[in-house]
Every structure is written in structure tokens, then in C-alpha cells.
Coordinates of C-alpha atoms in Angstrom, one line a residue:
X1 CA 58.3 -114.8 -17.3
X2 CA 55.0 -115.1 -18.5
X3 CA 53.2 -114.3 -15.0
X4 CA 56.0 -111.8 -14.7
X5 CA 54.2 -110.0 -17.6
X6 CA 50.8 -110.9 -16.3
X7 CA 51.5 -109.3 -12.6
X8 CA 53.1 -106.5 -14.2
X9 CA 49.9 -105.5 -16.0
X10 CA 47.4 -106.6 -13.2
X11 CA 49.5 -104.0 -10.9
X12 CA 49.1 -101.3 -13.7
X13 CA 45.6 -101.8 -14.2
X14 CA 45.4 -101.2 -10.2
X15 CA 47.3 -98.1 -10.4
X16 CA 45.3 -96.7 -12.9
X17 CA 42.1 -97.5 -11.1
X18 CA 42.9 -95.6 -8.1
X19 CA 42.6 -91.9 -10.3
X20 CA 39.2 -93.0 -10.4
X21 CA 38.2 -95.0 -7.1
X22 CA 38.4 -93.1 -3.7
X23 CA 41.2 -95.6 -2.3
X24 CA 44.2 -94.2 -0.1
X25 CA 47.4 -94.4 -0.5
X26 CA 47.7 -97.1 2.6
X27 CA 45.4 -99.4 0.7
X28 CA 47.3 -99.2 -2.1
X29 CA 50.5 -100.4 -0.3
X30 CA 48.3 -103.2 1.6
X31 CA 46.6 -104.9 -2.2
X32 CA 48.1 -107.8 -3.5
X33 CA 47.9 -110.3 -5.9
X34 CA 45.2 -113.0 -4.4
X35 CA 45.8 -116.6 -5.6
X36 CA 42.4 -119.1 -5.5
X37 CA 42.7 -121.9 -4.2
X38 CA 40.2 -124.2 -7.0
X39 CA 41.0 -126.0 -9.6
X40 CA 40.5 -123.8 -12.2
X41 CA 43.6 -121.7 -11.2
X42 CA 42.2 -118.1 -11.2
X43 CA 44.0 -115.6 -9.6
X44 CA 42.1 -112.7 -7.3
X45 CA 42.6 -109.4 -5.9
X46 CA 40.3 -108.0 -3.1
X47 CA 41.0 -105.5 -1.0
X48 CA 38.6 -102.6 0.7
X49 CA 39.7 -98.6 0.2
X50 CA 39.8 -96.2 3.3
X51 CA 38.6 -93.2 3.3
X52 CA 40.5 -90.8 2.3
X53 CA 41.8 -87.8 5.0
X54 CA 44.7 -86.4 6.2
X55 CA 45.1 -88.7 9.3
X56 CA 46.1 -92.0 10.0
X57 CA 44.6 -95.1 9.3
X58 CA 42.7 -96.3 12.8
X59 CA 43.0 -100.0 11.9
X60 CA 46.5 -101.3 13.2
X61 CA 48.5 -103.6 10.6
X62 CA 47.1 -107.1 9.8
X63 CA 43.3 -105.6 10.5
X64 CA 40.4 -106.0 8.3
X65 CA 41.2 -103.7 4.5
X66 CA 38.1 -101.2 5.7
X67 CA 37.5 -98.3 7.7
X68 CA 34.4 -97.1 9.5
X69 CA 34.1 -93.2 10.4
X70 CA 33.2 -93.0 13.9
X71 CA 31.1 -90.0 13.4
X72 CA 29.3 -90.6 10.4
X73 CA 28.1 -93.8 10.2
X74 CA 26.3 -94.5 13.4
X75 CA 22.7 -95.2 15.3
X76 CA 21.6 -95.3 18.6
X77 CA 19.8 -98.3 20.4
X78 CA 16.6 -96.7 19.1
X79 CA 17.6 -96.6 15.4
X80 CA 17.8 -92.8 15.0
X81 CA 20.7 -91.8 13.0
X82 CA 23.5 -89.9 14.6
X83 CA 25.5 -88.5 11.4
X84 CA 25.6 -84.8 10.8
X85 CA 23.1 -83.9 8.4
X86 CA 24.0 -83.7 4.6
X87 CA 27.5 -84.5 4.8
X88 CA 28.3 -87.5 2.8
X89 CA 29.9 -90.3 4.4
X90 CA 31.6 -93.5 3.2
X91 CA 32.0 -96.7 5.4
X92 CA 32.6 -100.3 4.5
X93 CA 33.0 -100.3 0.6
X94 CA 34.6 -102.9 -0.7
X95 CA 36.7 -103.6 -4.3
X96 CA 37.0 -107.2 -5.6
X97 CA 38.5 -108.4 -8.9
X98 CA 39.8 -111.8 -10.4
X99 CA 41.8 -112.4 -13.3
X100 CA 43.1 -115.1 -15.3
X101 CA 46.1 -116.1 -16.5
X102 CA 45.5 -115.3 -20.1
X103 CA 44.7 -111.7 -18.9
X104 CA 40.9 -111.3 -18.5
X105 CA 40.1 -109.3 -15.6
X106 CA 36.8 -108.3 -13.5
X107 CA 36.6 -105.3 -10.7
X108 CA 33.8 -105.0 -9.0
X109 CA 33.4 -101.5 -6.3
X110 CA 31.3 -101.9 -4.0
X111 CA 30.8 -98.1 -2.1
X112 CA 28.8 -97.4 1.3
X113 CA 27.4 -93.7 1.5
X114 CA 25.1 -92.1 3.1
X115 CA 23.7 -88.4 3.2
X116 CA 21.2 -87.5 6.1
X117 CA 18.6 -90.1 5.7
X118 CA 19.5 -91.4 2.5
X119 CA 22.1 -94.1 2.3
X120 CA 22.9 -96.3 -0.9
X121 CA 25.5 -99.4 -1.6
X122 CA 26.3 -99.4 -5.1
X123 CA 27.8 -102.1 -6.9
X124 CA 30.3 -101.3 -10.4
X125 CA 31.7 -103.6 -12.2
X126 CA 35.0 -102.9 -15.1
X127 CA 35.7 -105.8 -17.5
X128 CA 38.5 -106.2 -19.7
X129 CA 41.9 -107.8 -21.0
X130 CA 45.6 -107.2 -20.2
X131 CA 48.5 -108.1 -21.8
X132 CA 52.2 -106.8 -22.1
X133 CA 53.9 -108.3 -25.0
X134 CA 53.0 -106.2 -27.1
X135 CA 51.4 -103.8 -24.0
X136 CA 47.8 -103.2 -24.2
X137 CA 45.0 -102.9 -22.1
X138 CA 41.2 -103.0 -23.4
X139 CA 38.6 -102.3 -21.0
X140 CA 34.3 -103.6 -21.8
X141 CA 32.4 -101.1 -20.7
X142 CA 29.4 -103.5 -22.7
X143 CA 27.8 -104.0 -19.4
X144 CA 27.4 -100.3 -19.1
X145 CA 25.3 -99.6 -22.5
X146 CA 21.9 -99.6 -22.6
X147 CA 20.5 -102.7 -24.3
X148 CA 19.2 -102.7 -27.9
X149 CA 15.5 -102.2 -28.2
X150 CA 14.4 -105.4 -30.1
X151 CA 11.9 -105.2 -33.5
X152 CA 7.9 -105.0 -32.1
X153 CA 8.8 -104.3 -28.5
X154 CA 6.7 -102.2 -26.5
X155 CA 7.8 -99.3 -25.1
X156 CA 6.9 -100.3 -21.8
X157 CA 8.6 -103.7 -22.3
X158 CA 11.9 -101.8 -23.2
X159 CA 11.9 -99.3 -20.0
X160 CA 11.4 -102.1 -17.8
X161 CA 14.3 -103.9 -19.0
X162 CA 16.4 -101.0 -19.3
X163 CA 15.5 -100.0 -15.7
X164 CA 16.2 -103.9 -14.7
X165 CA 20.0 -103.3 -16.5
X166 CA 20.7 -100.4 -14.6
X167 CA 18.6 -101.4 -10.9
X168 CA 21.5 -104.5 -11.1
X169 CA 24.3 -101.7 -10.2
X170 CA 22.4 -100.6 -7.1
X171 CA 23.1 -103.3 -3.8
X172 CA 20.3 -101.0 -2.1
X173 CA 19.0 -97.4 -1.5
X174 CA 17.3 -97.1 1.6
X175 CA 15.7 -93.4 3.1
X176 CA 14.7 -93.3 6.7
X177 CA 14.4 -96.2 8.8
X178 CA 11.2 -98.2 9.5
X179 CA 8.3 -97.1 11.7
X180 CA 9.5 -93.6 10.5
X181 CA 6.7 -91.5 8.8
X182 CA 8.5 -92.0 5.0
X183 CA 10.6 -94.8 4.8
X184 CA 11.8 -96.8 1.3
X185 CA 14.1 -99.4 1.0
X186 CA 15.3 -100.9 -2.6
X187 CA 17.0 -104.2 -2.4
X188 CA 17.5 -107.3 -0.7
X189 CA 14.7 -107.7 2.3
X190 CA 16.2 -108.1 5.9
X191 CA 14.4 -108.2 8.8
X192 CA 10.5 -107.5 7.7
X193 CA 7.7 -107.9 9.9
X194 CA 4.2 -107.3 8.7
X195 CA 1.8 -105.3 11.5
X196 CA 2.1 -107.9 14.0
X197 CA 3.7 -110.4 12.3
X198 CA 0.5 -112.6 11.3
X199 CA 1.9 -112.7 7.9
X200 CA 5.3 -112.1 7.4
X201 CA 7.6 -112.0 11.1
X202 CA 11.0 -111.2 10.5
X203 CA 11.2 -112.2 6.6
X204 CA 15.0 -112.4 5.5
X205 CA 15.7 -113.0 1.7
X206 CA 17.5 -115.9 1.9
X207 CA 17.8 -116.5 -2.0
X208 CA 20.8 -114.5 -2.6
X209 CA 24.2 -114.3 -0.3
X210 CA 26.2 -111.1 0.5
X211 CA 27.6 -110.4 -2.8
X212 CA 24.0 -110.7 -5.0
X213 CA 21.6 -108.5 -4.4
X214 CA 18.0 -108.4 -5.3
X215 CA 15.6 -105.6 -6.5
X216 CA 13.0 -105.8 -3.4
X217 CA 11.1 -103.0 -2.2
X218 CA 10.1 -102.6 1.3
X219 CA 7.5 -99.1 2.0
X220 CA 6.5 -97.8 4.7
X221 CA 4.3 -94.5 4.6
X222 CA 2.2 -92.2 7.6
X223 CA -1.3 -91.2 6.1
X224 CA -0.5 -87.8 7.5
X225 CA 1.8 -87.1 4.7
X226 CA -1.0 -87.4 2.3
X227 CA -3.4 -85.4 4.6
X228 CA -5.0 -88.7 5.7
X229 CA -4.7 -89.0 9.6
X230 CA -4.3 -91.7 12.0
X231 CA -3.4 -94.3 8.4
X232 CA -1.2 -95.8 7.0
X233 CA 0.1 -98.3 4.4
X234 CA 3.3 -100.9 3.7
X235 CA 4.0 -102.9 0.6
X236 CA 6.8 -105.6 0.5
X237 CA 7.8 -107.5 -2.8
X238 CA 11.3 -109.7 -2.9
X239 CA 11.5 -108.9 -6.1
X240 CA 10.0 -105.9 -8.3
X241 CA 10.7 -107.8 -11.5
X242 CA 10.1 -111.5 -11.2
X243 CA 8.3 -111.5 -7.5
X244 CA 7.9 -114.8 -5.2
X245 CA 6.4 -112.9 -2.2
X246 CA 4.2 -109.8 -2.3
X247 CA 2.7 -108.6 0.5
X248 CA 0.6 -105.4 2.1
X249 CA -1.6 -103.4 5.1
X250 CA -3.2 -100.7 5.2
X251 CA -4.4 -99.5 8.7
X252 CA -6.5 -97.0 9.8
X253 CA -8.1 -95.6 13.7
X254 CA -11.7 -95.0 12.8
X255 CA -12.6 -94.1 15.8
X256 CA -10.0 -91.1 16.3
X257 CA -12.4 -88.8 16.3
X258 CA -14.4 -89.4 19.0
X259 CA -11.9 -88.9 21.9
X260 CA -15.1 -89.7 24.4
X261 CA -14.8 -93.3 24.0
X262 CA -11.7 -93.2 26.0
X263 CA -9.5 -96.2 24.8
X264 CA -11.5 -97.2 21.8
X265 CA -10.7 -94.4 20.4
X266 CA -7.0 -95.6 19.6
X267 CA -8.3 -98.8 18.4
X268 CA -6.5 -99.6 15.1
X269 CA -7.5 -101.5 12.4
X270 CA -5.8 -103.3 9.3
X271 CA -6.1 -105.3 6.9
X272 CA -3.2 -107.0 5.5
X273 CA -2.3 -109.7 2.3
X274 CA 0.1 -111.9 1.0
X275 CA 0.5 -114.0 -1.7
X276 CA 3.3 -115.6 -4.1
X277 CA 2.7 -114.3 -7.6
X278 CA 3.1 -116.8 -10.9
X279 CA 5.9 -116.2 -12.5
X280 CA 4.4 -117.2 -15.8
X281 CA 1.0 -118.4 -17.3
X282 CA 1.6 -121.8 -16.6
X283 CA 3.2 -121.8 -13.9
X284 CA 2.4 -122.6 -10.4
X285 CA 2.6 -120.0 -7.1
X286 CA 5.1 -120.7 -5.0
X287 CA 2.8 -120.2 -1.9
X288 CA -0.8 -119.9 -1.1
X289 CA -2.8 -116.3 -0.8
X290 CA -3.0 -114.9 2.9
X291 CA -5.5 -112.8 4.6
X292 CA -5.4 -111.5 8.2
X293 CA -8.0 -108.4 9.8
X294 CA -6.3 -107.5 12.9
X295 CA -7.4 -104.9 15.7
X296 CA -4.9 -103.5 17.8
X297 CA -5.1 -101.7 21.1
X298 CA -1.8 -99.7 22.4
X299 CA -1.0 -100.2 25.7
X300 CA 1.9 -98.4 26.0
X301 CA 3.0 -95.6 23.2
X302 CA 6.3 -93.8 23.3
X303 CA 8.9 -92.1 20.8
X304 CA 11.4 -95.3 21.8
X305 CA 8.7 -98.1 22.8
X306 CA 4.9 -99.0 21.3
X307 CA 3.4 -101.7 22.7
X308 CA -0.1 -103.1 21.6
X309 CA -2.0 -106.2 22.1
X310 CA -4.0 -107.9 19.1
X311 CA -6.4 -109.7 17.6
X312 CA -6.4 -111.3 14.6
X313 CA -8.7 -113.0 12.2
X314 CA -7.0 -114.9 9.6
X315 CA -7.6 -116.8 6.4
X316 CA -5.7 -118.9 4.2
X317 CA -7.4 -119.7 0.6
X318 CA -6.7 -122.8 -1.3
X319 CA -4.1 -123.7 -3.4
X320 CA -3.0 -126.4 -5.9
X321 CA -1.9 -129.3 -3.0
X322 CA -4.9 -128.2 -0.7
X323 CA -8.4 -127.4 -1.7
X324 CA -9.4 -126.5 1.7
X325 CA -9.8 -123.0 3.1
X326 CA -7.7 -122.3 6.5
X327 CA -8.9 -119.9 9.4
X328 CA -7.4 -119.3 12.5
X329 CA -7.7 -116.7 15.7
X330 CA -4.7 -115.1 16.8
X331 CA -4.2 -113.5 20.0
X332 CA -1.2 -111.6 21.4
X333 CA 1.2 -108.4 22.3
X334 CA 3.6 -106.6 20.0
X335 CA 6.3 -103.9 19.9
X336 CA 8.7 -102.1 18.8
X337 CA 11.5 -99.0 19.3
X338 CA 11.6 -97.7 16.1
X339 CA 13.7 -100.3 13.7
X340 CA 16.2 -101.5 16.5
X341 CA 13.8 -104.1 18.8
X342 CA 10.8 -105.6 17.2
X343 CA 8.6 -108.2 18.9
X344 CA 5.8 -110.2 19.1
X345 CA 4.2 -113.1 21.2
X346 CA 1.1 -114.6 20.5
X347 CA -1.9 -117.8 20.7
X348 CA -3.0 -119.3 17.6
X349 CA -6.5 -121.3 17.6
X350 CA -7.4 -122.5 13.7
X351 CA -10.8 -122.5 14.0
X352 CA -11.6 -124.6 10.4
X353 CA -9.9 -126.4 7.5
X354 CA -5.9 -126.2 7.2
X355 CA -4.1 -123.4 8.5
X356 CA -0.5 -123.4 8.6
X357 CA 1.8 -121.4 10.8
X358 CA 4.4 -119.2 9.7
X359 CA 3.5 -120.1 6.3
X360 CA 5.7 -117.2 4.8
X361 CA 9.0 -117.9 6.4
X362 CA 12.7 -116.9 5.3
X363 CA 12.6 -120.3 3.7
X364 CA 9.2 -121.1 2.1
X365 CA 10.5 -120.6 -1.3
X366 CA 13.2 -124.0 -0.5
X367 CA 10.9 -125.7 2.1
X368 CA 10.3 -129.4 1.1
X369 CA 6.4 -130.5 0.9
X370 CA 6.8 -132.8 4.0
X371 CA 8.4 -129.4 5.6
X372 CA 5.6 -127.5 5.4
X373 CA 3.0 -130.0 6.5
X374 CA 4.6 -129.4 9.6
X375 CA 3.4 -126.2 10.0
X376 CA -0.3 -127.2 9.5
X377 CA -2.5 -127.1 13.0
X378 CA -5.2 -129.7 14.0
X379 CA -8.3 -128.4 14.9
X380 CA -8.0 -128.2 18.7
X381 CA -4.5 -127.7 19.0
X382 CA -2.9 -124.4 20.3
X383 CA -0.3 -122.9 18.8
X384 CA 2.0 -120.4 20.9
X385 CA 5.2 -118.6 19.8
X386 CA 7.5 -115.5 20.3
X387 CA 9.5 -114.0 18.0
X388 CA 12.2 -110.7 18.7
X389 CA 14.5 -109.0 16.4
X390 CA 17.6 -106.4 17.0
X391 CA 18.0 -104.7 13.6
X392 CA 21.6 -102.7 13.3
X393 CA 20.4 -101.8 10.4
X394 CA 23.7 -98.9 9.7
X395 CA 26.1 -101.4 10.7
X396 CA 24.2 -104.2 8.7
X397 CA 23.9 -106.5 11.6
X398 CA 20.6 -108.5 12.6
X399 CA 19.7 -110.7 15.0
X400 CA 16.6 -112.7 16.0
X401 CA 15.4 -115.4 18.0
X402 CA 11.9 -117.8 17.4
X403 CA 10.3 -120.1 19.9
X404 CA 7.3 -121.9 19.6
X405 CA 5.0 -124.9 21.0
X406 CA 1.6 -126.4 20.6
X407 CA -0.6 -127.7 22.8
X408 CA -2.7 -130.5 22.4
X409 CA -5.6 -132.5 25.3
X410 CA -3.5 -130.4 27.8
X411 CA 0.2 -131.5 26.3
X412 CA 3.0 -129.5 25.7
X413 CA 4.8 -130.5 22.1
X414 CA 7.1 -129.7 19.3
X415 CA 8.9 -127.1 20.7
X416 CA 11.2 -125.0 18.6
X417 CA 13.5 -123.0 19.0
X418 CA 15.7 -121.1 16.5
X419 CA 17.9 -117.9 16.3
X420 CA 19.9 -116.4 13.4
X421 CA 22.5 -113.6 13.2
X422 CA 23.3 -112.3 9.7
X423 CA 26.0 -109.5 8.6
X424 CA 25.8 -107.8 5.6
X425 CA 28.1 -105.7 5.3
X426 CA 31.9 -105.7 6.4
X427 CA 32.1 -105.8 10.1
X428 CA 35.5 -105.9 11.5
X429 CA 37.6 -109.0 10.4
X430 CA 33.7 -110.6 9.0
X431 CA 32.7 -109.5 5.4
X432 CA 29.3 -111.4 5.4
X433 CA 27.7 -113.8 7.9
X434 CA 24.9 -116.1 8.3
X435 CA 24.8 -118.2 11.5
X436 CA 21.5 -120.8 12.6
X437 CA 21.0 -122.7 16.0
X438 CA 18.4 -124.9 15.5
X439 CA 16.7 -126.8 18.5
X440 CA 14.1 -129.2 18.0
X441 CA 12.2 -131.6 20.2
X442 CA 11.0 -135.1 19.0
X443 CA 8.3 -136.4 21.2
X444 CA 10.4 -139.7 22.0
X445 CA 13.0 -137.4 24.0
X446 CA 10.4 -136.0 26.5
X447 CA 12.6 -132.8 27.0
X448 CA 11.3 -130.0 28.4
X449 CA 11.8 -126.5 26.5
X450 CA 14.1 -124.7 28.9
X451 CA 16.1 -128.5 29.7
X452 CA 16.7 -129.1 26.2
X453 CA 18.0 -125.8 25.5
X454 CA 21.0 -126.9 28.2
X455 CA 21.7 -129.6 25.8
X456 CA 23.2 -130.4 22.1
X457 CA 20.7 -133.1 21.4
X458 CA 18.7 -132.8 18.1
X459 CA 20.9 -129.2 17.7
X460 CA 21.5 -128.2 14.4
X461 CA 24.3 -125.6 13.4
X462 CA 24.6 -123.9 10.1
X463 CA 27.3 -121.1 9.0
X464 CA 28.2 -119.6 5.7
X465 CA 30.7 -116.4 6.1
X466 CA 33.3 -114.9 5.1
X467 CA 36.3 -114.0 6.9
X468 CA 39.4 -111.8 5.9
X469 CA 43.0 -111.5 8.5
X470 CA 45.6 -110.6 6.3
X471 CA 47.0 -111.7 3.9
X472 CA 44.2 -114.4 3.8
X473 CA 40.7 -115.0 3.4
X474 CA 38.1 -117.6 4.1
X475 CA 34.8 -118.7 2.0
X476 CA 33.8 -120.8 5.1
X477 CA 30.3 -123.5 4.6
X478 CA 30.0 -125.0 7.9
X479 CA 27.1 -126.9 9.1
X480 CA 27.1 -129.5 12.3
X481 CA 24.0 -132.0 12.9
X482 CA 23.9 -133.4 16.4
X483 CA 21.2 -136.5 16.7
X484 CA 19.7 -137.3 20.1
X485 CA 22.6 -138.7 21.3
X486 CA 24.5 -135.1 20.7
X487 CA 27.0 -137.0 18.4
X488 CA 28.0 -134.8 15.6
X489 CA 27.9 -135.0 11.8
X490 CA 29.5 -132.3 10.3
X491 CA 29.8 -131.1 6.9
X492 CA 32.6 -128.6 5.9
X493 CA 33.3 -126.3 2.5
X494 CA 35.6 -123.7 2.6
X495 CA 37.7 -121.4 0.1
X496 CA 40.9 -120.0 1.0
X497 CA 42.9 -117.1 -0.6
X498 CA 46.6 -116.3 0.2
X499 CA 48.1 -112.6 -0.5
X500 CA 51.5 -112.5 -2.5
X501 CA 53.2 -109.8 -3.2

């Protein structure tokens, strides 16, 4: 009788949330009660509002609780938008809540809207109780107040913590897309490559899953909107507040202005930076401080393609574990059509000390010591790799694939080879996904790179997503290991919920 009561208010609750949340009257007949299947015995309900119109819902029955217009939420190949300009549109959003059986509840709304070249996820939370005997419903809007200034703060102090309260309700807010002449992006990074990629190529945040966010800030901004020609800058932080990556270039073509020397004239410069900031006095970076100066010559320049081979001169300055400066040479081609296809292929030569490849990959700040050692070059030894990127960046899909090898007295070794594809955002019957192949060579298999790939030797396979087919859905961890023999090890952590009515 008493979850009688307890259903009875939850279903209320719902009712009365709909006069405020865009949800139609289909997805009100499709939520139900979502029971967890953990110990703790917390009952859920998720499910993800339509738009509202006058027609019929295009999903058939049993398909995933959202809707995506087909007219307003699109991009072509080349990452132009294809919406009609200044009409709002929402795709994707997505409204989860839990309760408990004494009658504490949680809703989280999640919207997707965009207007023109400004889109934004938001994420709103309601808190409260529920109970029926006697009725009463209390709602906390606590997490909505501003917080208290305390005695002797600084005003400065205050704002930023006031603007760090309120920045936690925004997933992101993103104008433009990248290569554009004005583009912004606040929230979780996905997909960043610096210039060339000498310093950060194809940079996820891998710190925080599908239903965190994080206040990064990605910028990308043509000199010609500040009457400075042929320039231009970008600044990347994962985190505005409490930062463990920073990075920036500026670029310039000094020699624009002399159109007599022919090719020269295009030659681009830019200087670029990174670094992992302390996060207090005493504390210790989580990386060391980058440097590259890279010239760039465009081959090939187009509204859909740029190509451009580089040069790069690059130093890495010492940190706690290694006193030594790094150098290097880098050599190579790069591209890109606007923010769908980004790539780059290139020949490193460290030239003194320790330099380290891909130092400022999506997992430096969870790479193990013995991890990163891995990455250092012997003097002598050539590095060569390839990196390419499709960024769906409306649809919240991205893909990319790295290879690399080094060659030492004339021998091919460690080859790599790894590709990812992540989903951020609803995408048919997948709420969020984030799946790894990993292929690596050990010396003592002799496998060539384009044999090995044939095979499930030294494979590793990683998956976290989430998966909703009604009435259930699937937290699924999956992660396979396969040795040199291309026996398996798998490990396996997964979270179902079951709809009731």
C-alpha cells in the first residue's frame, strides 16, 4: 500500500512537471516508473520529451524516448549548418529522475537548442520530497540560490564562485563551428587539434562521462575581425576553474604583403604553448610545459579542403621527474574541411635531451609513469604517425583513428594503432558511447603493421555506453583483452533498468 502511495505521488509530481517542461502528450503516455537494479533499491524514471507539433511522432513504438527534427538540426559533410536561420530548434533533450522509497526525488532536464549558429545543452535539476499520507509535496529549489558571500571575501572571489554555481547548469554553449572566423565553445572538450597537431591532436576530455560536464573553453578567432589580417589566435583550457591543460597559438603570414615572392608570401607562422597549470601552491603540474614554432606552407586552399605541409621546431622544458630539456623536428602535411575531416601525418626527429610524443593525449592526466616513458624518443630514432578525425559535431558523433611507428638502425617497431568513436548525445537507440580498439605490437611477435591489423593478437577492446529499447535500459562497462595468443579476458559491468507501469 505503501508504494501504492509512493507511485501515486511520483506520477503526480510528473504531471505537474509537464506545465513546465516542453514534453508531448505521447511521452507522457510512454514514462514509467524505472526500477534499479543495485542494491540500494532506488527506484528511477528517465524518459526523453518530443517536440511538441501537431503531427505524429516519427519514431515507431518500442524506439528510442527522443526525436530529432529533420530540418533543424542538421550539417553537411563540410560542417556548415543547414537549419533555417533564427528559428529555434530542439533535438535530443533528455529528462532523468530517481527517487527513493521514502519519497526523495531528483529530475534532471537536459534540453538541446539551437538558433542559427548558436546552440546550447542545458542541464536543470528539481529536488524535493513526496509523500501522500497526509499529501504533500516540497520542492528545494536550494541549488538554485545564489551562495552566501562569506565574512572577508573578495569580491572577485565571490563572482567567480557565483559564476562556477550557475556555469554547472550549462552542459555547453557552442557559436559557430571550428576553422570558422568566430567560433566559442564552453564545456566539455571533444575533438581538439592544435595548428597541426604538434601539441594537442585530437584532445578528448576523458575525465568526465556523458552525464558530467566540464567548464572548458575552446576559441577560435580570425585577426580580420579585429582589423588584423592574415592572424589569428586559439586558446584551449579543460577547465576554466581548476585547469589541468592549457593551451594556445597565435599565427600570423608576415609576408602577405609582398605578393612578389610568389609562394612565400602565404607562408604562415605560429607559435603555440601548452602546459598543465598547479592546482595549488604545493602542488605539482600534472604535465610538463610545451613549446612548438611551426611554419606552414598551403598546398592546396579551398572553402571545403586546406591542405598545408609543416615544419616544426619543438621544445619540451623540464619538469619534476626529468631535469632535462627535449627538442625535436617535426615534419609533415595537414588538413582539414572546416570541423568535419581533420588530419595530419608527420616525421619526428628529437634532436637533444628527452622528448616525448604525444605527450598531451586524451589520457595524460590517468597515464601511469611507466606509460609515459613509452612515449620518450632515443636520439636517432624516427618517429612517424597519422592521425584523422570526423567530427559530427550537431549530431554529437566523433570518430578518429591514430597510427604510429619508429624507426630505429633502419628497423620498423612499436607500431600502434588505435581508433575511438564517442557519442555524446542521444543517437538513436545509444544515449552516450565510448568505444577503443587498441592494437599493439611487441617486438617478440615480428608482425608487420598491416598483418597484425588482420589479427586479434595483443587487441584490446574497451566500451562504456549506454543503451535504451523500451521498456529497458543498459549502463554497459565492457572491456576485452586479447594476449598474443588472441585468447580473451574479459571484464564486464553493466546496469540494467526495467519499465513498470
Amino acid at each position: 500500500m505503501q508504494r501504492m502511495h509512493y507511485r501515486a505521488c511520483l506520477l503526480f509530481f510528473l504531471v505537474l512537471l509537464t506545465v513546465f517542461l516542453p514534453l508531448s502528450a505521447e511521452d507522457m503516455d510512454s514514462s514509467s516508473e524505472q526500477v534499479q537494479l543495485t542494491d540500494n533499491s532506488t527506484v528511477s524514471e528517465e524518459t526523453s520529451p518530443q517536440q511538441q507539433s501537431g503531427e505524429s511522432p516519427s519514431n515507431p513504438e518500442g524506439s528510442l524516448e527522443s526525436d530529432t527534427s529533420p530540418d533543424l538540426d542538421q550539417s553537411s559533410p563540410d560542417g556548415t549548418l543547414t537549419e533555417t536561420p533564427y528559428l529555434p530548434s530542439t533535438s535530443d533533450s533528455l529528462l532523468e529522475g530517481m527517487a527513493s522509497s521514502d519519497g526523495s526525488f531528483s529530475i534532471a532536464y537536459k534540453p538541446d537548442f539551437s538558433i542559427g549558429n548558436l546552440s546550447f545543452q542545458l542541464d536543470l535539476k528539481i529536488q524535493g520530497k513526496a509523500t501522500f499520507d497526509p499529501f504533500d509535496l516540497m520542492l528545494d529549489f536550494s541549488p538554485w540560490e545564489m551562495p552566501e558571500r562569506e565574512e572577508d571575501e573578495i569580491f572577485e572571489n565571490y563572482a567567480l564562485r557565483v559564476a562556477k554555481h550557475y556555469g554547472s547548469f550549462i552542459r555547453s554553449i557552442q557559436w559557430g563551428q571550428r576553422y570558422d572566423s568566430l567560433y566559442i565553445r564552453y564545456g566539455k572538450l571533444m575533438g581538439i587539434t592544435l595548428g597541426d597537431g604538434a601539441l594537442l591532436n585530437s584532445y578528448f576530455d576523458y575525465s568526465v562521462g556523458y552525464r558530467e560536464s566540464q567548464p572548458g573553453l575552446d576559441i577560435m578567432l580570425d585577426g580580420n575581425l579585429l582589423g588584423i589580417p592574415n592572424a589569428g589566435f586559439e586558446f584551449v583550457t579543460n577547465d576554466l576553474y581548476e585547469p589541468t591543460l592549457r593551451a594556445w597559438r597565435i599565427y600570423a603570414r608576415p609576408l602577405y604583403e609582398y605578393p612578389q615572392l610568389s609562394l612565400f608570401s602565404d607562408l604562415e607562422v605560429g607559435l603555440s604553448h601548452a602546459s598543465s597549470p598547479r592546482q595549488g601552491e604545493d602542488d605539482e603540474p600534472f604535465g610538463r610545459e610545451m613549446i612548438s614554432l611551426d611554419f606552414s606552407l598551403p598546398v592546396y586552399e579551398r572553402d571545403f579542403l586546406n591542405l598545408h605541409v609543416f615544419t616544426d621546431v619543438l621544445l619540451q622544458l623540464p619538469d619534476v621527474q626529468n631535469k632535462q630539456f627535449g627538442s625535436a623536428l617535426r615534419y609533415g602535411l595537414w588538413g582539414h574541411t572546416r570541423s568535419f575531416f581533420v588530419f595530419n601525418t608527420s616525421l619526428t626527429i628529437p634532436t637533444f635531451g628527452s622528448y616525448y610524443t604525444n605527450y598531451y593525449s586524451s589520457d595524460f592526466e590517468t597515464r601511469e609513469s611507466d606509460e609515459t616513458e613509452k612515449l620518450r624518443l632515443e636520439l636517432g630514432t624516427l618517429h612517424f604517425d597519422g592521425t584523422l578525425g570526423l567530427n559530427f559535431t550537431r549530431q554529437g558523433l566523433y570518430l578518429s583513428a591514430h597510427m604510429e611507428s619508429n624507426l630505429t638502425d633502419n628497423d620498423f617497431h612499436d607500431y600502434s594503432f588505435i581508433a575511438n568513436a564517442r557519442i555524446d548525445k542521444p543517437f538513436m537507440y545509444i544515449v552516450s558511447l565510448d568505444l577503443q580498439y587498441e592494437k599493439l605490437y611487441p617486438t617478440s611477435t615480428g608482425e608487420g603493421f598491416f598483418e597484425g591489423l588482420k589479427t586479434l593478437r595483443n587487441v584490446v577492446l574497451s566500451s562504456t555506453t549506454v543503451i535504451k529499447v523500451k521498456p529497458y535500459s543498459f549502463d554497459i562497462g565492457l572491456r576485452a583483452h586479447f594476449d598474443e595468443n588472441a585468447e580473451p579476458t574479459y571484464s564486464l559491468d553493466t546496469l540494467v533498468k526495467i519499465s513498470i507501469l
